[in-house]
Coordinates of C-alpha atoms and ligand atoms in Angstrom, one line a residue:
X10 CA -15.2 8.4 5.8
X11 CA -15.5 12.0 5.5
X12 CA -12.5 13.6 4.3
X13 CA -10.6 16.3 6.3
X14 CA -7.9 18.8 4.6
X15 CA -5.9 21.7 6.3
X16 CA -3.7 24.1 4.7
X17 CA -1.4 26.7 6.4
X18 CA 0.6 28.7 4.1
X19 CA 2.4 31.7 3.0
X20 CA -0.1 32.4 0.3
X21 CA -4.1 32.1 0.0
X22 CA -5.1 28.6 0.5
X23 CA -8.6 28.5 -0.7
X24 CA -8.2 27.3 -4.1
X25 CA -6.2 24.7 -3.2
X26 CA -8.4 23.7 -0.2
X27 CA -11.4 23.1 -2.8
X28 CA -9.1 21.0 -4.7
X29 CA -8.0 19.1 -1.8
X30 CA -11.6 18.1 -0.8
X31 CA -12.6 17.7 -4.3
X32 CA -9.5 14.7 -4.2
X33 CA -11.1 13.5 -1.0
X34 CA -14.8 13.5 -2.0
X35 CA -15.0 9.7 -2.6
X36 CA -14.6 9.5 1.4
X37 CA -18.1 11.2 1.8
X38 CA -20.3 13.2 -0.3
X39 CA -23.6 14.5 1.0
X40 CA -22.1 18.1 1.9
X41 CA -19.3 20.0 2.2
X42 CA -17.5 23.1 4.0
X43 CA -14.7 25.2 4.4
X44 CA -13.4 27.8 7.0
X45 CA -10.8 30.1 6.2
X46 CA -9.2 32.6 8.8
X47 CA -9.0 36.4 8.2
X48 CA -8.1 39.3 10.8
X49 CA -11.6 39.0 12.4
X50 CA -12.8 35.5 12.6
X51 CA -12.9 32.2 11.2
X52 CA -15.2 32.6 7.8
X53 CA -17.3 29.5 7.1
X54 CA -19.1 28.3 4.3
X55 CA -21.1 25.2 3.8
X56 CA -23.7 23.1 2.5
X57 CA -25.3 20.1 1.2
X58 CA -24.2 18.4 -2.0
X59 CA -21.4 17.6 -4.2
X60 CA -18.2 19.7 -3.5
X61 CA -17.9 21.1 -6.9
X62 CA -21.7 22.3 -6.8
X63 CA -21.3 23.6 -3.2
X64 CA -18.2 25.4 -4.0
X65 CA -19.9 27.4 -6.9
X66 CA -23.2 28.1 -4.9
X67 CA -21.2 29.2 -1.7
X68 CA -18.4 30.9 -3.5
X69 CA -15.6 28.8 -1.4
X70 CA -13.0 30.6 -3.5
X71 CA -13.9 34.0 -2.6
X72 CA -12.6 32.9 1.1
X73 CA -9.2 35.1 1.6
X74 CA -6.8 33.9 3.8
X75 CA -3.6 31.6 4.5
X76 CA -4.8 29.3 6.8
X77 CA -7.8 27.1 6.4
X78 CA -9.6 23.6 6.8
X79 CA -12.1 21.9 5.0
X80 CA -14.3 18.9 5.2
X81 CA -16.5 16.5 3.0
X82 CA -18.9 14.8 4.9
X83 CA -20.6 10.9 5.2
X84 CA -23.7 11.7 7.8
X85 CA -23.4 9.8 10.8
X86 CA -24.8 11.8 13.5
X87 CA -27.6 14.3 12.4
X88 CA -29.1 14.5 9.0
X89 CA -27.6 16.2 5.6
X90 CA -28.4 19.4 6.3
X91 CA -26.2 22.9 6.2
X92 CA -26.1 23.2 9.7
X93 CA -24.7 19.7 10.1
X94 CA -22.0 20.0 7.6
X95 CA -18.6 20.8 8.7
X96 CA -16.6 22.9 9.9
X97 CA -18.6 23.8 13.1
X98 CA -17.5 26.9 14.9
X99 CA -17.4 27.7 18.8
X100 CA -19.9 30.5 20.2
X101 CA -17.4 33.3 19.7
X102 CA -16.8 32.2 16.2
X103 CA -13.1 32.8 17.1
X104 CA -12.4 28.9 16.3
X105 CA -13.5 26.2 13.8
X106 CA -13.3 22.8 13.6
X107 CA -13.6 19.7 11.2
X108 CA -13.7 15.9 12.4
X109 CA -14.0 12.4 11.5
X110 CA -15.2 9.6 13.6
X111 CA -17.8 9.4 16.5
X112 CA -17.4 11.0 19.5
X113 CA -19.5 8.3 22.0
X114 CA -19.9 10.8 24.8
X115 CA -21.1 13.7 23.0
X116 CA -24.5 13.8 24.4
X117 CA -23.0 14.1 28.1
X118 CA -20.9 16.7 26.9
X119 CA -23.3 18.5 25.3
X120 CA -25.4 18.7 28.3
X121 CA -22.5 19.9 30.6
X122 CA -21.8 22.7 27.9
X123 CA -25.2 23.9 27.7
X124 CA -25.5 24.3 31.3
X125 CA -22.8 26.7 30.6
X126 CA -24.6 28.5 28.2
X127 CA -23.1 27.2 25.1
X128 CA -25.4 27.3 22.1
X129 CA -25.5 24.8 19.4
X130 CA -26.1 25.1 15.8
X131 CA -26.0 21.7 14.8
X132 CA -27.2 17.9 15.8
X133 CA -23.9 16.7 15.2
X134 CA -21.6 14.9 17.9
X135 CA -18.9 17.2 16.3
X136 CA -19.6 20.2 17.2
X137 CA -19.2 19.6 21.0
X138 CA -15.6 19.5 20.3
X139 CA -15.5 23.3 19.1
X140 CA -17.4 24.5 22.0
X141 CA -15.5 22.0 24.6
X142 CA -12.0 23.8 23.5
X143 CA -13.6 27.1 23.7
X144 CA -14.8 26.1 27.5
X145 CA -11.3 24.9 28.1
X146 CA -9.8 27.9 27.3
X147 CA -11.3 29.8 29.7
X148 CA -9.9 27.4 32.6
X149 CA -6.8 28.9 34.4
X150 CA -4.8 26.0 33.9
X151 CA -5.4 25.3 30.3
X152 CA -5.2 28.9 29.2
X153 CA -3.0 28.2 26.0
X154 CA -4.7 27.3 22.9
X155 CA -2.7 24.3 22.7
X156 CA -3.2 23.3 26.2
X157 CA -7.2 23.7 25.8
X158 CA -7.0 21.6 22.5
X159 CA -5.4 19.0 24.2
X160 CA -7.4 19.0 27.3
X161 CA -10.7 19.0 25.4
X162 CA -9.4 15.9 23.1
X163 CA -8.7 14.0 26.2
X164 CA -12.2 14.3 27.3
X165 CA -13.6 12.9 24.4
X166 CA -14.6 9.0 23.9
X167 CA -14.8 7.1 20.8
X168 CA -12.6 8.0 17.6
X169 CA -11.7 11.3 16.0
X170 CA -9.3 13.0 13.7
X171 CA -9.7 16.8 14.2
X172 CA -8.3 19.7 12.7
X173 CA -8.6 23.6 14.2
X174 CA -8.1 27.2 13.3
X175 CA -8.3 29.9 15.4
X176 CA -8.1 33.5 15.3
X177 CA -6.0 33.6 18.3
X178 CA -3.3 31.6 16.5
X179 CA -3.9 32.8 13.0
X180 CA -1.0 31.1 11.6
X181 CA -1.4 27.5 12.9
X182 CA -3.4 24.5 12.6
X183 CA -4.2 22.2 15.3
X184 CA -4.7 18.9 14.8
X185 CA -5.0 15.6 16.7
X186 CA -6.3 11.5 16.2
X187 CA -7.7 8.6 17.9
X188 CA -8.4 5.6 15.7
X189 CA -9.4 7.7 12.9
X190 CA -6.9 8.4 10.2
X191 CA -4.8 11.6 9.9
X192 CA -1.4 12.6 8.2
X193 CA 0.6 15.6 7.9
X194 CA 2.1 16.6 4.6
X195 CA 5.2 18.8 4.3
X196 CA 5.4 21.4 1.7
X197 CA 7.4 24.6 0.6
X198 CA 6.3 27.2 2.6
X199 CA 3.2 25.6 3.3
X200 CA 2.0 22.6 5.3
X201 CA -0.9 20.2 5.1
X202 CA -3.0 17.9 7.1
X203 CA -5.3 15.3 5.9
X204 CA -7.3 12.3 6.2
X205 CA -5.4 10.6 3.4
X206 CA -2.8 11.3 1.2
X207 CA -5.1 12.4 -1.4
X208 CA -5.7 15.6 0.4
X209 CA -2.1 16.7 -0.6
X210 CA -0.8 14.3 -3.2
X211 CA -0.8 17.2 -5.9
X212 CA 1.7 19.0 -3.7
X213 CA 4.1 17.0 -1.6
X214 CA 4.9 13.2 -1.2
X215 CA 6.6 14.0 2.1
X216 CA 4.5 12.9 4.7
X217 CA 4.2 12.3 8.8
X218 CA 1.7 9.3 9.9
X219 CA 0.2 10.3 13.3
X220 CA -0.6 7.7 15.6
X221 CA -3.3 7.4 18.1
X222 CA -3.2 9.8 21.1
X223 CA -1.0 12.5 19.2
X224 CA -1.8 15.9 18.1
X225 CA 0.4 18.4 15.9
X226 CA 0.9 22.1 15.7
X227 CA 1.5 22.7 12.3
X228 CA 2.8 25.9 10.7
X229 CA 3.9 27.2 7.1
X230 CA 7.4 26.6 8.1
X231 CA 7.3 23.7 10.4
X232 CA 5.5 21.4 12.8
X233 CA 5.7 19.5 16.2
X234 CA 3.9 16.1 17.2
X235 CA 3.2 16.0 20.7
X236 CA 1.4 13.3 23.2
X237 CA -2.1 14.5 23.8
X238 CA -1.8 13.5 27.3
X239 CA 1.3 15.1 28.8
X240 CA 2.2 17.5 25.7
X241 CA 5.6 15.3 25.2
X242 CA 7.2 15.8 22.0
X243 CA 7.3 13.1 19.9
X244 CA 10.3 12.5 17.1
X245 CA 8.5 11.3 13.6
X246 CA 10.3 9.9 10.6
X247 CA 9.1 11.2 7.2
X248 CA 7.7 8.8 4.7
X249 CA 8.0 9.6 1.1
X250 CA 4.8 8.3 -0.8
X251 CA 5.3 6.1 -3.7
X252 CA 1.9 7.1 -5.4
X253 CA 1.6 10.4 -7.3
X254 CA -0.8 12.7 -8.4
X255 CA -1.3 11.3 -12.0
X256 CA -2.2 7.7 -10.6
X257 CA -5.2 9.1 -8.8
X258 CA -6.5 10.9 -12.0
X259 CA -8.9 9.6 -14.7
X260 CA -6.6 9.3 -17.5
X261 CA -8.9 9.6 -20.3
X262 CA -11.5 7.0 -18.8
X263 CA -15.1 8.3 -18.1
X264 CA -15.1 7.0 -14.6
X265 CA -12.6 5.9 -12.1
X266 CA -14.3 2.6 -11.8
X267 CA -13.6 1.6 -15.4
X268 CA -10.0 3.1 -15.1
X269 CA -9.5 0.8 -12.0
X270 CA -11.1 -2.1 -13.7
X271 CA -8.5 -1.7 -16.9
X272 CA -5.5 -1.2 -14.4
X273 CA -5.9 -4.9 -13.1
X274 CA -3.6 -6.5 -15.6
X275 CA -0.9 -4.1 -14.0
X276 CA -2.3 -4.4 -10.5
X277 CA -2.0 -8.2 -10.5
X278 CA 1.6 -7.9 -11.9
X279 CA 2.4 -5.8 -8.9
X280 CA 1.1 -8.0 -6.1
X281 CA 2.6 -10.8 -7.9
X282 CA 6.0 -9.0 -7.5
X283 CA 5.6 -9.1 -3.5
X284 CA 8.5 -10.7 -2.1
X285 CA 8.0 -14.7 -1.7
X286 CA 9.6 -14.2 1.8
X287 CA 6.6 -12.3 2.9
X288 CA 4.2 -15.1 1.7
X289 CA 6.2 -17.6 3.2
X290 CA 6.1 -15.6 6.5
X291 CA 2.2 -15.8 6.6
X292 CA 2.2 -19.4 5.6
X293 CA 4.5 -20.3 8.5
X294 CA 2.0 -18.5 10.7
X295 CA -1.0 -20.4 9.3
X296 CA 0.5 -23.5 9.3
X297 CA 1.7 -23.3 13.1
X298 CA -1.4 -21.4 14.3
X299 CA -3.6 -23.7 16.4
X300 CA -6.5 -21.6 14.8
X301 CA -6.1 -19.4 11.7
X302 CA -8.8 -16.9 10.8
X303 CA -9.1 -14.6 7.8
X304 CA -11.2 -11.4 8.2
X305 CA -12.4 -8.4 6.3
X306 CA -16.0 -7.0 5.7
X307 CA -17.9 -6.2 2.4
X308 CA -15.7 -7.2 -0.3
X309 CA -12.6 -8.0 1.5
X310 CA -14.8 -10.6 3.5
X311 CA -15.8 -11.9 0.1
X312 CA -12.0 -11.7 -0.8
X313 CA -11.0 -13.6 2.6
X314 CA -13.7 -16.5 1.6
X315 CA -12.0 -16.7 -1.7
X316 CA -8.9 -17.2 0.4
X317 CA -10.6 -19.7 2.4
X318 CA -11.4 -21.9 -0.6
X319 CA -7.6 -21.7 -1.9
X320 CA -6.1 -22.6 1.7
X321 CA -8.4 -25.5 1.7
X322 CA -7.7 -26.9 -2.2
X323 CA -4.1 -25.9 -2.2
X324 CA -2.9 -26.7 1.2
X325 CA -5.5 -28.8 3.0
X326 CA -6.0 -26.2 5.7
X327 CA -9.0 -24.9 6.9
X328 CA -8.8 -21.2 7.8
X329 CA -12.2 -19.7 8.3
X330 CA -13.2 -16.2 6.7
X331 CA -14.9 -14.3 9.4
X332 CA -16.9 -10.8 8.6
X333 CA -14.8 -8.5 10.7
X334 CA -17.9 -6.6 12.0
X335 CA -18.9 -10.1 13.4
X336 CA -15.3 -11.4 14.5
X337 CA -15.4 -10.7 18.2
X338 CA -18.7 -12.4 18.6
X339 CA -17.9 -15.5 16.8
X340 CA -14.1 -16.1 16.7
X341 CA -12.4 -16.3 20.1
X342 CA -9.0 -16.0 18.8
X343 CA -6.3 -16.3 21.8
X344 CA -2.5 -16.7 22.0
X345 CA -1.4 -19.2 19.8
X346 CA -3.9 -18.4 16.8
X347 CA -3.3 -16.1 13.8
X348 CA -5.6 -13.7 12.4
X349 CA -4.9 -12.3 8.8
X350 CA -6.8 -9.4 7.8
X351 CA -7.6 -7.7 4.5
X352 CA -8.2 -4.2 3.6
X353 CA -7.8 -1.8 0.9
X354 CA -7.7 1.2 3.1
X355 CA -6.4 0.0 6.2
X356 CA -8.7 1.8 8.0
X357 CA -12.1 0.1 8.2
X358 CA -13.2 0.4 11.8
X359 CA -14.8 -3.2 11.8
X360 CA -11.6 -4.8 10.8
X361 CA -9.7 -2.8 13.0
X362 CA -11.9 -3.5 16.0
X363 CA -11.3 -7.3 15.5
X364 CA -7.5 -6.9 15.0
X365 CA -7.4 -4.6 18.1
X366 CA -9.2 -7.3 19.9
X367 CA -6.9 -9.8 18.8
X368 CA -4.1 -7.8 19.9
X369 CA -5.3 -8.0 23.3
X370 CA -6.0 -11.5 23.5
X371 CA -2.6 -12.5 22.1
X372 CA -2.8 -14.2 18.4
X373 CA 0.0 -13.3 15.9
X374 CA -1.6 -10.6 13.6
X375 CA -1.0 -9.6 9.8
X376 CA -2.7 -7.7 7.3
X377 CA -2.7 -7.3 3.7
X378 CA -3.3 -3.6 2.6
X379 CA -3.2 -1.3 0.1
X380 CA -2.6 2.0 1.9
X381 CA 0.9 2.4 3.1
X382 CA 1.1 3.9 6.6
X383 CA -2.6 2.9 7.4
X384 CA -3.6 2.1 10.6
X385 CA -3.8 -1.6 10.0
X386 CA -0.2 -1.4 8.5
X387 CA 1.1 -0.2 11.9
X388 CA -1.0 -2.2 14.3
X389 CA -0.2 -5.8 12.9
X390 CA 2.9 -7.9 13.6
X391 CA 3.3 -8.3 9.8
X392 CA 2.1 -6.3 6.7
X393 CA 2.3 -7.3 3.3
X394 CA 1.6 -4.3 0.8
X395 CA -0.3 -5.2 -2.3
X396 CA 1.1 -2.1 -4.2
X397 CA -2.3 -1.7 -6.3
X398 CA -2.2 2.1 -6.2
X399 CA -4.7 4.6 -5.4
X400 CA -8.4 3.3 -5.7
X401 CA -10.3 6.1 -5.9
X402 CA -13.8 4.9 -7.0
X403 CA -15.8 3.9 -3.9
X404 CA -16.4 0.5 -5.2
X405 CA -13.4 -1.7 -5.0
X406 CA -12.3 -3.7 -8.3
X407 CA -8.4 -3.7 -8.6
X408 CA -7.9 -3.9 -5.1
X409 CA -10.2 -6.7 -4.3
X410 CA -8.5 -8.6 -7.1
X411 CA -5.1 -7.9 -6.2
X412 CA -5.9 -9.1 -2.4
X413 CA -7.5 -12.3 -4.0
X414 CA -4.3 -13.1 -6.0
X415 CA -2.2 -12.3 -2.8
X416 CA -4.3 -14.9 -1.1
X417 CA -4.2 -17.4 -3.7
X418 CA -0.3 -17.1 -3.7
X419 CA -0.1 -17.2 -0.1
X420 CA -2.7 -20.8 -0.5
X421 CA 0.1 -21.8 -2.9
X422 CA 3.1 -21.2 -0.6
X423 CA 1.1 -22.8 2.3
X424 CA 0.6 -25.9 0.3
X425 CA 4.2 -25.9 -0.7
X426 CA 5.1 -25.8 3.0
X427 CA 2.5 -28.5 4.2
X428 CA 3.6 -30.9 1.3
X429 CA 0.1 -30.4 -0.6
X430 CA 1.9 -29.0 -3.5
X431 CA 5.0 -30.5 -4.9
X432 CA 7.5 -28.3 -6.5
X433 CA 6.3 -28.9 -9.8
X434 CA 2.9 -28.2 -8.9
X435 CA 3.7 -25.1 -7.0
X436 CA 5.4 -23.8 -10.1
X437 CA 2.6 -24.6 -12.3
X438 CA 0.2 -22.9 -10.0
X439 CA 2.2 -19.7 -9.8
X440 CA 2.5 -19.7 -13.8
X441 CA -1.4 -20.0 -14.0
X442 CA -1.5 -16.7 -11.8
X443 CA 1.1 -15.0 -14.0
X444 CA -1.2 -15.8 -17.1
X445 CA -3.6 -13.7 -15.6
X446 CA -2.8 -10.2 -16.5
X447 CA -2.8 -11.1 -20.4
X448 CA -6.0 -13.1 -20.2
X449 CA -7.5 -9.9 -18.4
X450 CA -6.3 -7.5 -20.8
X451 CA -7.5 -9.4 -23.6
X452 CA -10.7 -10.0 -22.4
X453 CA -11.2 -6.2 -21.7
X454 CA -10.0 -5.3 -25.1
X455 CA -12.1 -7.8 -27.2
X456 CA -15.2 -8.5 -25.0
X457 CA -16.0 -5.0 -23.4
X458 CA -18.5 -4.1 -26.2
X459 CA -20.3 -7.3 -25.8
X460 CA -20.4 -7.2 -22.1
X461 CA -21.7 -3.6 -22.7
X462 CA -24.6 -5.1 -25.1
X463 CA -25.4 -8.0 -22.5
X464 CA -26.0 -5.2 -19.5
X465 CA -28.1 -2.9 -22.0
X466 CA -30.5 -6.0 -22.4
X467 CA -30.6 -7.0 -18.7
X468 CA -30.3 -3.5 -16.7
X469 CA -34.1 -3.2 -16.2
X470 CA -34.4 -6.5 -14.1
X471 CA -34.4 -5.3 -10.5
X472 CA -34.2 -8.8 -9.0
X473 CA -31.1 -10.9 -9.4
X474 CA -29.8 -14.2 -7.7
X475 CA -25.7 -14.6 -8.5
X476 CA -25.0 -18.1 -7.7
X477 CA -21.8 -20.2 -7.9
X478 CA -20.3 -23.5 -6.3
X479 CA -16.9 -23.7 -4.6
X480 CA -14.5 -20.6 -5.5
X481 CA -17.3 -19.3 -7.8
X482 CA -19.5 -18.9 -4.6
X483 CA -17.3 -15.7 -3.2
X484 CA -17.0 -14.6 -6.9
X485 CA -20.8 -14.8 -7.1
X486 CA -21.3 -12.9 -3.6
X487 CA -18.6 -10.0 -4.8
X488 CA -20.4 -9.8 -8.1
X489 CA -23.6 -9.4 -6.6
X490 CA -22.3 -6.5 -4.3
X491 CA -20.9 -4.7 -7.0
X492 CA -24.2 -4.6 -8.6
X493 CA -25.9 -3.6 -5.6
X494 CA -23.4 -0.7 -4.9
X495 CA -23.2 0.8 -8.3
X496 CA -26.4 -0.1 -10.2
X497 CA -28.9 -0.1 -6.9
X498 CA -30.5 -3.5 -8.2
X499 CA -31.2 -6.1 -5.8
X500 CA -28.8 -8.9 -6.1
X501 CA -28.4 -11.8 -4.0
X502 CA -25.1 -13.8 -3.9
X503 CA -25.3 -17.5 -2.7
X504 CA -23.9 -20.7 -3.3
X505 CA -25.8 -22.5 -6.3
X506 CA -26.5 -25.7 -4.1
X507 CA -28.2 -23.5 -1.4
X508 CA -30.9 -22.3 -4.0
X509 CA -33.3 -25.6 -3.8
X510 CA -33.3 -25.0 0.1
X511 CA -35.3 -22.4 0.0
X512 CA -34.5 -19.3 -2.3
X513 CA -35.9 -21.2 -5.4
X514 CA -39.3 -20.3 -4.4
X515 CA -38.7 -16.7 -5.6
X516 CA -37.8 -18.0 -9.2
X517 CA -40.2 -16.8 -11.9
X518 CA -39.7 -15.3 -15.2
X519 CA -39.0 -11.8 -13.6
X520 CA -36.2 -12.9 -11.4
X521 CA -32.8 -13.1 -13.6
X522 CA -30.1 -15.7 -12.3
X523 CA -26.6 -14.9 -13.2
X524 CA -25.0 -18.0 -12.8
X525 CA -21.0 -18.7 -13.0
X526 CA -20.3 -21.8 -14.2
X527 CA -16.9 -23.8 -13.9
X528 CA -15.0 -25.2 -16.6
X529 CA -16.4 -28.6 -17.6
X530 CA -13.0 -30.0 -16.5
X531 CA -13.9 -29.5 -13.0
X532 CA -16.4 -32.0 -13.8
X533 CA -18.2 -32.6 -10.4
X534 CA -18.7 -28.7 -9.8
X535 CA -19.8 -28.4 -13.4
X536 CA -22.4 -31.2 -13.3
X537 CA -23.7 -29.9 -9.8
X538 CA -23.9 -26.1 -11.0
X539 CA -25.8 -27.3 -14.1
X540 CA -28.1 -29.3 -11.9
X541 CA -28.9 -25.6 -10.3
X542 CA -29.3 -24.3 -13.5
X543 CA -31.7 -27.0 -14.6
X544 CA -33.8 -26.4 -11.5
X545 CA -34.1 -22.7 -12.2
X546 CA -35.3 -23.1 -15.8
X547 CA -37.7 -25.9 -15.1
X548 CA -39.6 -23.2 -12.8
X549 CA -39.5 -20.5 -15.7
X550 CA -36.3 -18.8 -14.6
X551 CA -34.4 -16.8 -16.9
X552 CA -30.4 -17.6 -16.7
X553 CA -27.6 -15.4 -17.7
X554 CA -24.6 -17.7 -17.7
X555 CA -20.8 -16.9 -17.6
X556 CA -19.2 -19.7 -18.7
X557 CA -16.2 -20.8 -20.8
X558 CA -18.0 -24.0 -22.4
X559 CA -18.1 -24.2 -26.3
X560 CA -20.7 -27.2 -26.0
X561 CA -23.0 -25.2 -24.2
X562 CA -22.9 -22.4 -26.5
X563 CA -23.5 -24.6 -29.3
X564 CA -26.8 -25.9 -27.6
X565 CA -28.2 -22.3 -27.0
X566 CA -29.1 -23.5 -23.7
X567 CA -29.2 -20.0 -21.6
X568 CA -31.2 -17.1 -22.0
X569 CA -28.2 -15.1 -22.3
X570 CA -24.5 -15.8 -21.9
X571 CA -21.0 -14.6 -21.9
X572 CA -18.5 -17.0 -23.2
X573 CA -15.4 -16.3 -21.3
X574 CA -11.7 -17.2 -22.9
X575 CA -10.3 -20.6 -21.7
X576 CA -8.4 -20.4 -18.4
X577 CA -6.5 -22.5 -15.9
X578 CA -9.1 -23.7 -13.3
X579 CA -7.1 -22.1 -10.3
X580 CA -7.4 -18.4 -12.0
X581 CA -10.6 -18.5 -14.3
X582 CA -13.0 -17.4 -11.0
X583 CA -10.9 -14.1 -11.4
X584 CA -11.5 -13.8 -15.0
X585 CA -15.3 -14.2 -14.3
X586 CA -15.3 -11.6 -11.4
X587 CA -13.5 -9.2 -13.9
X588 CA -16.2 -9.7 -16.3
X589 CA -18.8 -9.1 -13.6
X590 CA -17.3 -5.9 -12.6
X591 CA -17.8 -5.0 -16.2
X592 CA -21.3 -5.9 -16.3
X593 CA -22.1 -4.2 -13.1
X594 CA -20.4 -1.1 -14.7
X595 CA -22.3 -1.1 -17.8
X596 CA -25.9 -1.8 -16.0
X597 CA -25.1 1.4 -14.1
X598 CA -24.2 3.4 -17.0
X599 CA -27.5 2.2 -18.7
X600 CA -29.4 3.2 -15.4
X601 CA -27.7 6.7 -15.3
X602 CA -26.1 6.0 -11.7
X603 CA -23.2 8.0 -10.2
X604 CA -20.6 5.6 -10.8
X605 CA -17.8 6.7 -8.9
X606 CA -19.9 8.1 -5.8
X607 CA -22.8 5.8 -5.3
X608 CA -25.6 7.0 -3.2
X609 CA -25.0 6.3 0.7
X610 CA -21.6 5.0 0.6
X611 CA -18.2 6.0 1.6
X612 CA -14.8 4.7 0.3
X613 CA -13.4 3.9 3.7
X614 CA -16.0 3.2 6.6
X615 CA -14.2 4.1 9.8
X616 CA -17.0 4.2 12.0
X617 CA -19.1 1.7 13.8
Ligands
M6R14 O1 -10.9 -0.5 3.0 P1 -11.5 -2.0 3.0 O2 -11.1 -2.9 2.1 O3 -11.4 -2.4 4.5 O4 -13.1 -1.6 3.3 C1 -14.1 -2.7 3.3 C2 -15.2 -2.4 2.6 O5 -16.0 -1.4 3.4 C3 -15.4 -2.3 1.2 O6 -14.7 -3.4 0.3 C4 -16.8 -2.1 0.8 O7 -17.4 -3.3 0.9 C5 -16.7 -1.4 -0.8 N1 -17.6 -0.4 -1.2 C6 -16.8 -2.8 -1.7 O8 -16.7 -2.1 -2.9

C-alpha cells in the first residue's frame, strides 16, 4: 500500500526514481511525487494522477541532484489532492519525507506541533513526521539529524515505513520502519531504499531486509542499520533475490493480468516442486494441534476456504478458514493450536494482525507466501515459499492458484499421515495435480477466443450471482471477486444450496447466474447443483454454466455455457477458476476498464 523509493548516488537520480515508482505503481496510484536535493533545498514535485501523467506534467526528470525520494500513494488520511500527495516537507523546506502506513497519534502530534508554530500544508497523517523531525532538531539532546530522526520515529504510534532526505546531510537517505515493509538495495556507487524489491530490481538483486524498530543511514557507498531505540548498530545479512527485472515485465502481453494468467502452468510446477518435507511439517502441525485455523483475507480467504474443503475431503480434518480481518474476534487461538496464514505479499495488515496476536497467545504459526523476506515469512515459525515470481497486476491470479495447489498438496500430505489416504491414493492425487499445468495451458491456447466471445456477450449485465457447491463454492467466491475487482460489476458469490434460502428472490431476467457445475462423476454434487439451476430457470433467470458434461451440452440447457475439458475431480475446480479469471479479464476489456490498476485498489493492503 503506497510505494516508497529512495536513491542515493554519485549520479543524477531523477530518471531512475521515476522508473522506480512506475514499477511500484501497483501499490497505489491516486497521486505521486518526487523530492530531489540540490544545494539550497529539497525540490519537490507532486500531483494527482498516474505516475506517467504526473511525471510529464510536473517535469519530474528536470529535478537535478544525486539524492532523492519518491512515492506513489493510495490515500488513507486526506483526499486525493496535490497537497496530500507525498513527499511532505518541513516548515523550513530543508527536509522532505515519504511515508507508508498510518500514524495513529497524528492528531495529538499535530496539535502539539501547531502550538509550536508549525504550519501544515496537507490533511495527511504523514506530514507530522516531517514537522516532528524538524522540531526534534531544535532540541539540544537530539541536535544531530540522525538523533532527531530516531527521536521522532519513537514518538510515532501506528505503522510506518519512512524515508527522509535533508539539505543538512545531502549525501544521505535516512529511513526507518515499523509494521510496514522497507528494504535496502545495494548497488554500485549507489544504494536504494524501497517498499519492495520492484523499487530497485532493475539495478540490483542484493538487498537488506529491515526489521521493525530499525532505521538505516544510507549513502552512495555504504549503509548502517541501527535500532531506533538506543542507536545500537545491527549486523544484517545480504539477501540475493531470485527474481529479476525481466520477470516483472509484460513480455508481449497487453496486461500483467493476462500475462500472469498465462504463467499459471509454470507457477503451478514451481509450487509442486516445493519439498515434500515442508508439507509434511505443516501436516504434522495440523494433526497435532488442538484447533487448527487457516487464515487470509480477500482472495487468500477464499484460497483458505478451498483448503478447508480439501483438508476435510482428503484428511478428514476440520480446519476452519477464518477471514484474517475478523480473526481475533472469532478464533481464540491459544497454546496447542496451529494458525496457517496465506498471503501473496506477506505484508497484509489484517493477516499480520492475526498472526501477531497468535504469536502472543502461543499457538504455532506458519505461512504460505510468495514474497521472499516479507514480514510474514519472518514472523511465523515455518514458512513455505510458493515461488510464483512477481505478481504485478493488483488482481491476484497466479499467486492465488499456486496457494490453492499448495493447500491441496498439504491436504494430501495430511491425509497420508492420518491414514485417510493410502499410498496409492496419495500417489494418484499427486499425479492429478501434476496434470494441471498441461490442462491449463491447453485450455488457454484452445479456448481463450471462445471465453472472449462469451465475455463480450455478457459484459453488459451489471448483476451477477456466482454459485457452486463443495469445492466449487470458494471457486465461485473467488471468481465473483475477480469480476468485482477488474470489471466493477456486481457479482455475489454463494453456495448454490444457499440461494433458495432468500437470495433467489433477486432472480429475474436481468440477473445473470454463473454456475460452476461439477462433473457427473460427482453424482450427489452434480445433482444438487443442477437442482439449483432448475430453480433459477423456473423463475426466469438466465444461467451461464461452466461445466464439462457432454450430455448437458447436447440438451442445450443453458442460456450460455463454457464446456471445460475433462479433468480429475480433485483438480477440476482449479480449471474452472482459470476459466473464470479469463472471463473476468475479457469482460473488463469489453468495458474498457483499467485492468492492471483497477480503481480504488492497491496490491498489498498494509493498513487497517
Ligand atoms: O498479499 P495478500 O495475499 O495477503 O493480499 C490479500 C488481499 O488483499 C488480496 O488477495 C486482494 O483480495 C486482491 N486484490 C485479490 O485479487
